[in-house]
PDB file of C-alpha atoms in Angstrom:
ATOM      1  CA  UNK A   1     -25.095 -15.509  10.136  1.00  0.00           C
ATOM      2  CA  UNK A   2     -28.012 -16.454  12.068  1.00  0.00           C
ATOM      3  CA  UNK A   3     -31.392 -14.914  10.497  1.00  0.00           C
ATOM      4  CA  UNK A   4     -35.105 -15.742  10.068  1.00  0.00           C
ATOM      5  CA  UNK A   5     -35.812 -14.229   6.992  1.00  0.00           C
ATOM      6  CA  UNK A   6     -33.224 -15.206   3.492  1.00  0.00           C
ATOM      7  CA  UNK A   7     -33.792 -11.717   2.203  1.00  0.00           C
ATOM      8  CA  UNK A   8     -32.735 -10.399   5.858  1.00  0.00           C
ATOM      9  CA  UNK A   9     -29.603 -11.955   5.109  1.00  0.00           C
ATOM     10  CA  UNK A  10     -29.110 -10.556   1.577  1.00  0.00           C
ATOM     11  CA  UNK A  11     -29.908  -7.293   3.192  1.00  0.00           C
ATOM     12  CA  UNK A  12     -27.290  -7.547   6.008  1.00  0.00           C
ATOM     13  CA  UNK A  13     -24.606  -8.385   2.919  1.00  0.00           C
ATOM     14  CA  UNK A  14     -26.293  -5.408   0.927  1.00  0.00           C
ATOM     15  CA  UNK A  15     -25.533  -3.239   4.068  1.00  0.00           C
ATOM     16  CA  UNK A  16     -21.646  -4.448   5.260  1.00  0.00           C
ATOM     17  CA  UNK A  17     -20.836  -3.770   0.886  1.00  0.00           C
ATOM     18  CA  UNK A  18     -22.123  -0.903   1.077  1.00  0.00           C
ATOM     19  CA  UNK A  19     -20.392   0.308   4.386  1.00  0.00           C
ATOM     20  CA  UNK A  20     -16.820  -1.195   2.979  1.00  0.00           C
ATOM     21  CA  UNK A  21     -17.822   0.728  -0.635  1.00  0.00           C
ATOM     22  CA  UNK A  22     -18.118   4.155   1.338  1.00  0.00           C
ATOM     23  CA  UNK A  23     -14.950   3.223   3.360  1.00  0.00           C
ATOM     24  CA  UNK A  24     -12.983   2.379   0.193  1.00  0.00           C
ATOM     25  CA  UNK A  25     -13.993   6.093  -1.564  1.00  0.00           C
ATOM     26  CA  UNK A  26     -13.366   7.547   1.864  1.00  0.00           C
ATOM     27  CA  UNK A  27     -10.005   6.239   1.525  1.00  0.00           C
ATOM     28  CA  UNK A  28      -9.612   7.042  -2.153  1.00  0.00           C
ATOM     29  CA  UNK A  29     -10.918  10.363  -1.587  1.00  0.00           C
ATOM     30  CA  UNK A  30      -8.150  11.048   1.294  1.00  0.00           C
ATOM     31  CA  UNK A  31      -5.379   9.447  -1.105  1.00  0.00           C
ATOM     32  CA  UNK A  32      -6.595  12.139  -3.737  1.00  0.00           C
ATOM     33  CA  UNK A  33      -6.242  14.736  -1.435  1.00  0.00           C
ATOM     34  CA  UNK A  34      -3.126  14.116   0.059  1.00  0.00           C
ATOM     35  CA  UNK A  35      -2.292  13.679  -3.973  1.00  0.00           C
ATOM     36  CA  UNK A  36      -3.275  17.238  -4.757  1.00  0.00           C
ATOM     37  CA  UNK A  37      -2.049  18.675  -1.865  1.00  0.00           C
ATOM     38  CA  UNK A  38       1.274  17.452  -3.085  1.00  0.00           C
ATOM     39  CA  UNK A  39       1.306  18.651  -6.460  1.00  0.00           C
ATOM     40  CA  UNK A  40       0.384  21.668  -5.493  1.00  0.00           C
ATOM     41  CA  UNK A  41       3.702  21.722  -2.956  1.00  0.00           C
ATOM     42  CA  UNK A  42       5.661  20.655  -5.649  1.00  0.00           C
ATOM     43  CA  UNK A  43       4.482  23.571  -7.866  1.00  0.00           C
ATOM     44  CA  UNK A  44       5.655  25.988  -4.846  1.00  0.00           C
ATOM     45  CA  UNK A  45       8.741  24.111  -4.864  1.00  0.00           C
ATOM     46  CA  UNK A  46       9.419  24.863  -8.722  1.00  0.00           C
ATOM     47  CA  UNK A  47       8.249  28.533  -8.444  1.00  0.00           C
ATOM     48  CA  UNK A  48      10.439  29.128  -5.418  1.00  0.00           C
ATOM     49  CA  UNK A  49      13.500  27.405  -7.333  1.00  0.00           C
ATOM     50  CA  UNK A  50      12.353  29.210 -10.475  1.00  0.00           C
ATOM     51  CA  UNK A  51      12.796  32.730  -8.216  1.00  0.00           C
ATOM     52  CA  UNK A  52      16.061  31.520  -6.390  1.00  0.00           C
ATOM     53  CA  UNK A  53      17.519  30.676 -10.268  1.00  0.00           C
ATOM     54  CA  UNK A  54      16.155  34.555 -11.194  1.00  0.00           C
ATOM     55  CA  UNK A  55      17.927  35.792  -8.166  1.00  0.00           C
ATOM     56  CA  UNK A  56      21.339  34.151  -8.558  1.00  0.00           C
ATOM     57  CA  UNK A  57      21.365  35.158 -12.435  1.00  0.00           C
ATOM     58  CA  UNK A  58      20.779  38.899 -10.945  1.00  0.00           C
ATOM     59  CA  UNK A  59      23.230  38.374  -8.498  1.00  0.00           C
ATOM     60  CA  UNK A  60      25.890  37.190 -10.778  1.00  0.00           C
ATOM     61  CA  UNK A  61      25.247  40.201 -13.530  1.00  0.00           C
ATOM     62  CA  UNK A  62      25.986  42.369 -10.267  1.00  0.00           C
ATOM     63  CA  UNK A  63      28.899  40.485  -9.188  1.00  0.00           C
ATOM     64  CA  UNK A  64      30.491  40.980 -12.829  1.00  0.00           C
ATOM     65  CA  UNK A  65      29.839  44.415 -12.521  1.00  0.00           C
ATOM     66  CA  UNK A  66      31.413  44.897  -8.816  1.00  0.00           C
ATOM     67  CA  UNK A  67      34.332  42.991  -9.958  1.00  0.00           C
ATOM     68  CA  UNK A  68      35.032  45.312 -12.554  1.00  0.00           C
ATOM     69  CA  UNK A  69      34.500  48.080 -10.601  1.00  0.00           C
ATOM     70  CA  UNK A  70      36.855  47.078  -8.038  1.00  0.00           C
ATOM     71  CA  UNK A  71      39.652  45.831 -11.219  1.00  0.00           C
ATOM     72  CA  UNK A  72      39.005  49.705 -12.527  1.00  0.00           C
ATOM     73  CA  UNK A  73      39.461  50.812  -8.612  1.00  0.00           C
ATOM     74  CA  UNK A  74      42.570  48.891  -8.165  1.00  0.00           C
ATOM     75  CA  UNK A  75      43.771  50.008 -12.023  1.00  0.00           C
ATOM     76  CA  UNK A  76      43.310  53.579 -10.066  1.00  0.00           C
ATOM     77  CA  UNK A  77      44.422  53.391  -7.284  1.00  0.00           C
ATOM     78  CA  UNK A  78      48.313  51.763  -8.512  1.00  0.00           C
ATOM     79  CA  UNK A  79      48.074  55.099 -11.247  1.00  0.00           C
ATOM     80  CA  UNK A  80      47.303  57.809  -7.981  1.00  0.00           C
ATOM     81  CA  UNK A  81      50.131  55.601  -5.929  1.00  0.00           C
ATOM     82  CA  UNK A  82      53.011  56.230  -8.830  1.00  0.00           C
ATOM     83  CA  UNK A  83      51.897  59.369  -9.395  1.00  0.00           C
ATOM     84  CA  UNK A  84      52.114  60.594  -5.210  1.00  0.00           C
ATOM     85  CA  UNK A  85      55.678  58.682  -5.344  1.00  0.00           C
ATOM     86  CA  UNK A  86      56.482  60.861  -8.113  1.00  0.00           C
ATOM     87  CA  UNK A  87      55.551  64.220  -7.042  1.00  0.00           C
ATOM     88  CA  UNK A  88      56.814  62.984  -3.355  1.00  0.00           C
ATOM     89  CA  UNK A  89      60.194  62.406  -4.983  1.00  0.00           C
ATOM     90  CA  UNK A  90      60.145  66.339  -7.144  1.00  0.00           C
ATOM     91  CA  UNK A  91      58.582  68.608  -4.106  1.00  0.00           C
ATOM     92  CA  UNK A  92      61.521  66.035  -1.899  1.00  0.00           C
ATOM     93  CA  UNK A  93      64.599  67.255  -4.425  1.00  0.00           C
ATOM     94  CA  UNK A  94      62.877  70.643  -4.474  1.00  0.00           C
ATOM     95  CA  UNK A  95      63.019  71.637  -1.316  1.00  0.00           C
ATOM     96  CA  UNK A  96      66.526  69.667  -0.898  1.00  0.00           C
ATOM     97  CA  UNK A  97      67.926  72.085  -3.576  1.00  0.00           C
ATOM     98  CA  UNK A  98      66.149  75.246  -1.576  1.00  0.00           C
ATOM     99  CA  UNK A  99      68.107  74.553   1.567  1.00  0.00           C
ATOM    100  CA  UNK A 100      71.340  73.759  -0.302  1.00  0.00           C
ATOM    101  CA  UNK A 101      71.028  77.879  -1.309  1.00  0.00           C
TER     102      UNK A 101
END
């Protein structure tokens, strides 16, 4: 570096530290921000997983509870089927003994 003055000098090196000092925190400041900014995603990331775990318990209680509704429904539904058969079959010999008099 070409300069009249020796403290000119020191001041030019002074200066260019200086600039490369406020680029480094520039950069470290960015790298903590993009840090944060994570974090913070990841905490949405565990509270939405935290309310998608929450939902499927729910949704599994109710699924218990359909299911044995619809066993209970089906239980039901085979007692109402033997029991039409049956009276199908009596009111059937019924009215077959009627006509036979």
């Amino acid at each position: 570096m070409l300069v009249s003055r020796p403290g000119r000098a020191i001041d030019m090196t002074l200066a260019e530290a200086l600039k490369r000092l406020e680029a480094a925190i520039g950069t470290l400041e960015a790298a903590t921000m993009r840090r944060l900014e994570t974090e913070r995603r990841r905490g949405d990331l565990e509270t939405e997983l935290s309310l998608m775990q929450d939902d499927r318990a729910r949704m599994a209680v109710e699924l218990d509870g359909t299911l044995a509704r619809l066993n209970n429904l089906e239980a039901v539904t085979e007692d109402v089927d033997k029991r039409l058969a049956r009276a199908t079959s009596v009111v059937g010999s019924i009215l077959s003994e009627a006509g036979r008099r």
